Short mmCIF file of C-alpha atoms and ligand atoms in Angstrom, two decimals:
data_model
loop_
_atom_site.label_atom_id
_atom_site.label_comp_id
_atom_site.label_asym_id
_atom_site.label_seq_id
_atom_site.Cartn_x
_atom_site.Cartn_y
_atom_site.Cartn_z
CA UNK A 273 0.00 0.00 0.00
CA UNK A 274 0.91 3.25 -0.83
CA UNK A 275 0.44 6.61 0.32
CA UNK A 276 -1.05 9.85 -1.51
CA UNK A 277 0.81 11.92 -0.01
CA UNK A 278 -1.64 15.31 -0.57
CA UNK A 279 0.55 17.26 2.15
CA UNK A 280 3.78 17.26 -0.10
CA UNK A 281 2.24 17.48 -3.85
CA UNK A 282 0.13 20.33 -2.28
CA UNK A 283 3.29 22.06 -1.59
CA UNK A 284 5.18 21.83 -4.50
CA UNK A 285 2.24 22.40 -6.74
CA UNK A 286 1.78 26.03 -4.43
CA UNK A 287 5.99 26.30 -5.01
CA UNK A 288 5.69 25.83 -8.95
CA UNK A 289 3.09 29.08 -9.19
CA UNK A 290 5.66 31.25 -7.18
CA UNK A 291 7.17 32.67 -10.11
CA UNK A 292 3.71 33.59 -11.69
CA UNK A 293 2.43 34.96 -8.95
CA UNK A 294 5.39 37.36 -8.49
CA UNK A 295 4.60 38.55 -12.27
CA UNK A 296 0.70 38.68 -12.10
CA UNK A 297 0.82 40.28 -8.43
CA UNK A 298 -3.03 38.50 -8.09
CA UNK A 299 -4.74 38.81 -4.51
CA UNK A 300 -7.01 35.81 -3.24
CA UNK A 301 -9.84 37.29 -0.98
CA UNK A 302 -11.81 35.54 1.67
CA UNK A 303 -14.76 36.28 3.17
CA UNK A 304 -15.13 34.62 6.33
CA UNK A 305 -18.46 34.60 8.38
CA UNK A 306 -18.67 34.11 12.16
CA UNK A 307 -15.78 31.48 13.91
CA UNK A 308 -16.47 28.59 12.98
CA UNK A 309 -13.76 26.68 14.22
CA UNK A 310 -13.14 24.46 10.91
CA UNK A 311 -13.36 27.23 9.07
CA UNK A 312 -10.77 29.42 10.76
CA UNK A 313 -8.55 26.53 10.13
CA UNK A 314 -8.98 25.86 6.32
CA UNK A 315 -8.74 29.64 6.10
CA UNK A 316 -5.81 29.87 8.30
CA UNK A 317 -4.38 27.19 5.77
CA UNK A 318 -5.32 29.37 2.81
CA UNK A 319 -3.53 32.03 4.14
CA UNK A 320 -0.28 30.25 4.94
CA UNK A 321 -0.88 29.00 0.93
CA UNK A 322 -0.75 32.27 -0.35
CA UNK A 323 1.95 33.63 1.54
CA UNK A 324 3.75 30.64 0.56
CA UNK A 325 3.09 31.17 -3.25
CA UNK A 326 3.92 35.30 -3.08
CA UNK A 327 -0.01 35.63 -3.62
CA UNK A 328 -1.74 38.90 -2.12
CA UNK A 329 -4.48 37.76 0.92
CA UNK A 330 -7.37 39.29 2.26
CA UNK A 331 -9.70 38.41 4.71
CA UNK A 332 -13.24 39.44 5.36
CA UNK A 333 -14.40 39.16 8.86
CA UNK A 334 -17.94 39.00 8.82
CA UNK A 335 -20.47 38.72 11.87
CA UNK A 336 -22.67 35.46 12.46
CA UNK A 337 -26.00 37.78 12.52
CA UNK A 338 -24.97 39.34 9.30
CA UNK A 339 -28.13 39.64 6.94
CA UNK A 340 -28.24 37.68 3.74
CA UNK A 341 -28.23 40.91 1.31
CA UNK A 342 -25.66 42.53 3.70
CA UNK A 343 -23.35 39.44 2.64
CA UNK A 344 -24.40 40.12 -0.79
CA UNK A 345 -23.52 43.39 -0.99
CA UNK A 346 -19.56 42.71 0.47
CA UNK A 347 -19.94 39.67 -2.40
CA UNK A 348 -20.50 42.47 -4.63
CA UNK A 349 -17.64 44.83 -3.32
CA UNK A 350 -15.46 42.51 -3.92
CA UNK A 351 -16.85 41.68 -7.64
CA UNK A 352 -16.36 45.12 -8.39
CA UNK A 353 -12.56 45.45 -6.28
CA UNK A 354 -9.60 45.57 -9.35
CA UNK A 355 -7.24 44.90 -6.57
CA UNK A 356 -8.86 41.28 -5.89
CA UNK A 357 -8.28 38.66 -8.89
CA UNK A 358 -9.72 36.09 -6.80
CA UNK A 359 -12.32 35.32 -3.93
CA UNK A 360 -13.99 32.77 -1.93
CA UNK A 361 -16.82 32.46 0.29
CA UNK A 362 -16.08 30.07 2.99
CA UNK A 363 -18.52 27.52 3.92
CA UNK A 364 -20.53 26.27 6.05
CA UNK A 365 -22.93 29.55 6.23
CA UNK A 366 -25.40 30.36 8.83
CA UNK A 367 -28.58 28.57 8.70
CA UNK A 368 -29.90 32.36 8.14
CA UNK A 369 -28.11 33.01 5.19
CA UNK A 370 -29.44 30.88 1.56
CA UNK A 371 -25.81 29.30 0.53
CA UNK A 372 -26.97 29.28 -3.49
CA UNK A 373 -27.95 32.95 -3.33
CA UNK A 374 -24.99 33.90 -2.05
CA UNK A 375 -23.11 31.78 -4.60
CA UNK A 376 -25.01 33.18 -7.51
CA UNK A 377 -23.96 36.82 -6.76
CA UNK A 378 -20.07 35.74 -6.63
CA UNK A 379 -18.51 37.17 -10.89
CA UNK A 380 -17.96 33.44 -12.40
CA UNK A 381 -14.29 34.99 -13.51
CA UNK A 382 -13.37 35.31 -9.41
CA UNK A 383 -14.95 32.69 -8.45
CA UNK A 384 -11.56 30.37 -7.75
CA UNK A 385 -13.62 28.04 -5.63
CA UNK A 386 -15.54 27.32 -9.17
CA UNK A 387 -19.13 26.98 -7.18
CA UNK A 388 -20.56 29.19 -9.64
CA UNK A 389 -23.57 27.41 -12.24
CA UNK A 390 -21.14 29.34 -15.33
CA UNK A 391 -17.72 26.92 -14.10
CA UNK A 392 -19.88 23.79 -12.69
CA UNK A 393 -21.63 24.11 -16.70
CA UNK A 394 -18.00 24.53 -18.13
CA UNK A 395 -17.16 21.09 -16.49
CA UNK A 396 -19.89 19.69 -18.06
CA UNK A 397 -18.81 19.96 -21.48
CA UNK A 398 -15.30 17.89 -21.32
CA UNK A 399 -12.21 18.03 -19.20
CA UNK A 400 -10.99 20.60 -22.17
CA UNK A 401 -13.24 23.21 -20.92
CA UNK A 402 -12.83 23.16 -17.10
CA UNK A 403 -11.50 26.27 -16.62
CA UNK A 404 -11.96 27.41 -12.60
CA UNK A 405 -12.79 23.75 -11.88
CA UNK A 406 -14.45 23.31 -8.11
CA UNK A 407 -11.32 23.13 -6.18
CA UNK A 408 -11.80 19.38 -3.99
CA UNK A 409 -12.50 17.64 -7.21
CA UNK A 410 -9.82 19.31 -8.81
CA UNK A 411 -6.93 18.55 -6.32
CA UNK A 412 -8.34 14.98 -5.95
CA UNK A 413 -7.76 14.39 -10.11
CA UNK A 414 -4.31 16.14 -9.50
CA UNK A 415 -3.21 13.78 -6.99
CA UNK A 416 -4.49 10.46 -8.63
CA UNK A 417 -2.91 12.27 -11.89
CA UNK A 418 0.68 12.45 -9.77
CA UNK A 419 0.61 9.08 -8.68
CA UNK A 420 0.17 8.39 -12.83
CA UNK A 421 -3.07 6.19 -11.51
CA UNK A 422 -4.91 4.87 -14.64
CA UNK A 423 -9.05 6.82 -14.82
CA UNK A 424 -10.14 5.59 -18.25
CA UNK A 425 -12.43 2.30 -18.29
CA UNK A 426 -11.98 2.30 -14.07
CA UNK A 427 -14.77 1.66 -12.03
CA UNK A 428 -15.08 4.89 -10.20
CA UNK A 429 -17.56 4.50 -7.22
CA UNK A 430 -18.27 7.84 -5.37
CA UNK A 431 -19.79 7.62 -2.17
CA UNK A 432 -21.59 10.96 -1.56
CA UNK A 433 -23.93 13.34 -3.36
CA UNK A 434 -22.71 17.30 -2.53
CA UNK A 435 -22.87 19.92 -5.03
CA UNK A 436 -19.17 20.93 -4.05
CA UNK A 437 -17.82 17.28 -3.69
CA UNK A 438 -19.69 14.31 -5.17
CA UNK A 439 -21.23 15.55 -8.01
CA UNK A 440 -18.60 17.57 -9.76
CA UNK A 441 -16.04 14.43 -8.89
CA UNK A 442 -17.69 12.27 -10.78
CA UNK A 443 -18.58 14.90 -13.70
CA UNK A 444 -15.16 14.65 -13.67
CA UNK A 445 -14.02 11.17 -13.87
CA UNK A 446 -16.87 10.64 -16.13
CA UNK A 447 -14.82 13.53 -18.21
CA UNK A 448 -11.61 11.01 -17.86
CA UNK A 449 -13.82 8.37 -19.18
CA UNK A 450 -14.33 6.27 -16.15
CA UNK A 451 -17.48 4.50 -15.56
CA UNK A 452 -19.11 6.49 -12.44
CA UNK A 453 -21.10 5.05 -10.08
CA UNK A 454 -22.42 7.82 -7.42
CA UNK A 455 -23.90 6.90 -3.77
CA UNK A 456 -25.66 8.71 -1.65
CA UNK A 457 -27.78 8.51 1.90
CA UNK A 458 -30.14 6.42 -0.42
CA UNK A 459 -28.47 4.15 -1.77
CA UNK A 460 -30.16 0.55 -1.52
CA UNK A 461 -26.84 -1.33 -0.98
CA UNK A 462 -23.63 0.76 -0.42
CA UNK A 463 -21.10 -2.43 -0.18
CA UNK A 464 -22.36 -4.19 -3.12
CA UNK A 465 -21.25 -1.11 -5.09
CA UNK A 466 -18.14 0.05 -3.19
CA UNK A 467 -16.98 -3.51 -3.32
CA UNK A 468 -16.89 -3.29 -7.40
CA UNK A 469 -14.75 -0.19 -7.04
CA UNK A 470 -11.03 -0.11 -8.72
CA UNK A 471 -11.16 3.90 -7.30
CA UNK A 472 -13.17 4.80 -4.32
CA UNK A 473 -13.93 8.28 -3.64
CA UNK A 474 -15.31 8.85 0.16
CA UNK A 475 -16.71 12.36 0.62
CA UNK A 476 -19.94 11.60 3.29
CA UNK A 477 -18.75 13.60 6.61
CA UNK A 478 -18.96 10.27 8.77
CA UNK A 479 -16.47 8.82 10.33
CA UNK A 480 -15.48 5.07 9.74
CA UNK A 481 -18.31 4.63 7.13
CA UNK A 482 -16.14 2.67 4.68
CA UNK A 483 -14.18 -0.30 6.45
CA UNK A 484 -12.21 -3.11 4.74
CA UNK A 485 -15.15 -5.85 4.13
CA UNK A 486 -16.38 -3.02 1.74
CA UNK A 487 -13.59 -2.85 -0.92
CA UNK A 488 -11.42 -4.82 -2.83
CA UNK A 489 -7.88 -6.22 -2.91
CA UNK A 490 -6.26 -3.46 -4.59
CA UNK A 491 -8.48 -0.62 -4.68
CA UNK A 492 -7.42 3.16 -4.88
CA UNK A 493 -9.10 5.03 -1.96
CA UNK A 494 -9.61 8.81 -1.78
CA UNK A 495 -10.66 9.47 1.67
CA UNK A 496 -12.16 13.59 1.68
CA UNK A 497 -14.18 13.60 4.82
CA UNK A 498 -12.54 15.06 7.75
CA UNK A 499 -14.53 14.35 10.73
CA UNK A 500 -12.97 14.14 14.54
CA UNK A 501 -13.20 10.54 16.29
CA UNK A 502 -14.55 10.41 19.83
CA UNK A 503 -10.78 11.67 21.17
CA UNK A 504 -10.83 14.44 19.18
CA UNK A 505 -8.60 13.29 16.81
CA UNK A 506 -9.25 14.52 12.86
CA UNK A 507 -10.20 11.08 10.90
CA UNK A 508 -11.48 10.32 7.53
CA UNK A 509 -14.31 8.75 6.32
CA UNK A 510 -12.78 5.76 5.87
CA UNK A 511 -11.00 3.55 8.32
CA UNK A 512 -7.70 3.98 7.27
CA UNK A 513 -6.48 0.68 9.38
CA UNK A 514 -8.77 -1.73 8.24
CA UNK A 515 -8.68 -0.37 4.67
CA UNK A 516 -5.29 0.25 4.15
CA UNK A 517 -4.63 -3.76 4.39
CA UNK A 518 -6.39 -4.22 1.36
CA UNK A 519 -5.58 -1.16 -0.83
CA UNK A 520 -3.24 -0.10 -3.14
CA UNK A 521 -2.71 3.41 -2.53
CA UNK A 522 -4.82 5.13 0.39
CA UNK A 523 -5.21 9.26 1.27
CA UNK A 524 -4.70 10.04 4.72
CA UNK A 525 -6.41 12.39 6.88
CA UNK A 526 -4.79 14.94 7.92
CA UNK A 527 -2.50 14.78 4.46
CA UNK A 528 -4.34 13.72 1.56
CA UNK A 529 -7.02 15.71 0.15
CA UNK A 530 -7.62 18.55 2.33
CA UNK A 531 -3.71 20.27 0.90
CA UNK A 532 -4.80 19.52 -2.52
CA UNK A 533 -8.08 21.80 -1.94
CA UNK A 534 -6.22 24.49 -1.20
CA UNK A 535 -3.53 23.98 -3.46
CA UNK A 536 -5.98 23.60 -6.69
CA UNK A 537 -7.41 26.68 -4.92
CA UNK A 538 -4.03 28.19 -5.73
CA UNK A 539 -3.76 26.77 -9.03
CA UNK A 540 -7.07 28.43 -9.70
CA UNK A 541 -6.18 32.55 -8.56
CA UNK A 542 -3.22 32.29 -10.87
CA UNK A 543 -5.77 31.03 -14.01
CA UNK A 544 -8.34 33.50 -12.87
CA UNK A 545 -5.59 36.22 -12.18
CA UNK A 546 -4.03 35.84 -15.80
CA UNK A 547 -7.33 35.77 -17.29
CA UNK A 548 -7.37 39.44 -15.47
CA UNK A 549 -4.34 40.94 -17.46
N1 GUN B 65 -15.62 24.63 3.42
C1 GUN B 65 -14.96 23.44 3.43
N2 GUN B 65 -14.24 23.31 2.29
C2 GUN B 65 -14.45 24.43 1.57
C3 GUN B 65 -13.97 24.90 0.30
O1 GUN B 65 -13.21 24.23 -0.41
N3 GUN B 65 -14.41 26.12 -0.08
C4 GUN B 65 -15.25 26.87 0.66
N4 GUN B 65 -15.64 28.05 0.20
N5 GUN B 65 -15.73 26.45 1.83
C5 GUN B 65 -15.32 25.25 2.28
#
């Protein structure tokens, strides 16, 4: 069994743009509301990111009670801001605040998370068109591309339905001419798919859900949820002991797919900051 090691591609991936980034002089923006404590630590990674890769940051602080159009309107400011090439809105939101809304108001040609109906539509078309691809799926087709793992004629099972995770992950394998199989909450029988898999893409938010009965000898697992066990520990959705005997290459967490979010989030300010010029 091997590793994908996220934490180290991540980094030189966010090395190789330094050059760029010194030349284009784009600034990533982030607009952060209330403290949720994830959050301030993906953003706090962000950060570090940009600083890393000589890329301007700026954060927006916003309050918890902040109205919905009040959100808008900094959405908006920064639409409108020369200075920013790039922004981001992180999530979760308050249950207050309609995430889609908020989404729709964000100018496609910023939009570096690629949430935005104009870059989830470009994906549609064929892997020659993503252009500000949504930055998990993108770092997770980066790191499988690293370790040189074969997509075409795979069995790609994807175990989770989100609009930021599952379903633009397997528009995207389906672009690399895999054939997709997605799960969800409904699914009838999760292990008589996941068992079929030859890649395995976990991205649920539970803890332990996928555990070695459910795959096969040799499978490539891509483990995105990041969940804490009951010691507080950060842990996948997968359990990495019990599945790691069986596959071939495995993504830890902490180390796997959470750096390659942020660095495709990289990747994408310098393509949206030359696109700018
Ligand atoms: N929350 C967790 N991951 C992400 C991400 O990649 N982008 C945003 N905007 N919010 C997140």
């Amino acid at each position: 069994m091997e590793l994908l090691d996220g934490k180290s591609l991540s980094g030189e991936l966010i090395d190789s743009v330094k050059l760029e980034a010194e030349k284009l002089k784009p600034t990533l923006a982030v607009i952060l509301v209330g403290e949720h404590p994830a959050s301030m630590a993906y953003v706090k990674n962000k950060k570090k990111a940009c600083e890393r890769a000589s890329i301007g940051y700026r954060e927006v602080n916003l309050p918890t009670d902040i109205a919905q159009d009040e959100l808008i309107a900094e959405v908006e400011k920064l639409n409108q801001d020369d200075e920013v090439t790039g922004f981001i809105v992180q999530l979760p939101l308050p249950d207050s605040i309609y995430v889609p809304e908020v989404i729709r108001s964000i100018d496609p040609k910023k939009d570096v998370d690629g949430f935005q109906a104009y870059n989830l539509g470009k994906m549609f078309l064929s892997s020659e068109f993503e252009d500000l691809p949504p930055a998990t799926p993108s770092g997770i087709v980066k790191l499988l591309d690293h370790y040189d793992i074969p997509i075409q004629g795979k069995e790609v099972v994807v175990v989770g339905h989100s609009n930021h995770v599952g379903k633009p992950i397997s528009v995207m394998m389906l672009n690399r001419n895999a054939t997709v199989t997605t799960c969800h909450i409904h699914t009838q029988d999760l292990v008589s798919h996941t068992k079929r898999a030859d890649i395995l893409i976990v991205a649920v938010g539970k803890a332990g859900l996928i555990t070695g009965d459910m795959v096969k000898e040799g499978v490539v697992v891509v483990d995105v949820g990041i969940n804490r066990n009951d010691d507080g520990k950060l842990c996948g959705d997968v359990d990495f002991d019990s599945v790691s005997g069986k596959a071939s290459y495995i993504s830890p967490v902490p180390g796997g797919v959470g750096p390659m979010t942020v660095a495709a989030l990289i990747l994408n300010t310098i393509h949206a900051a030359k696109r700018q010029v």
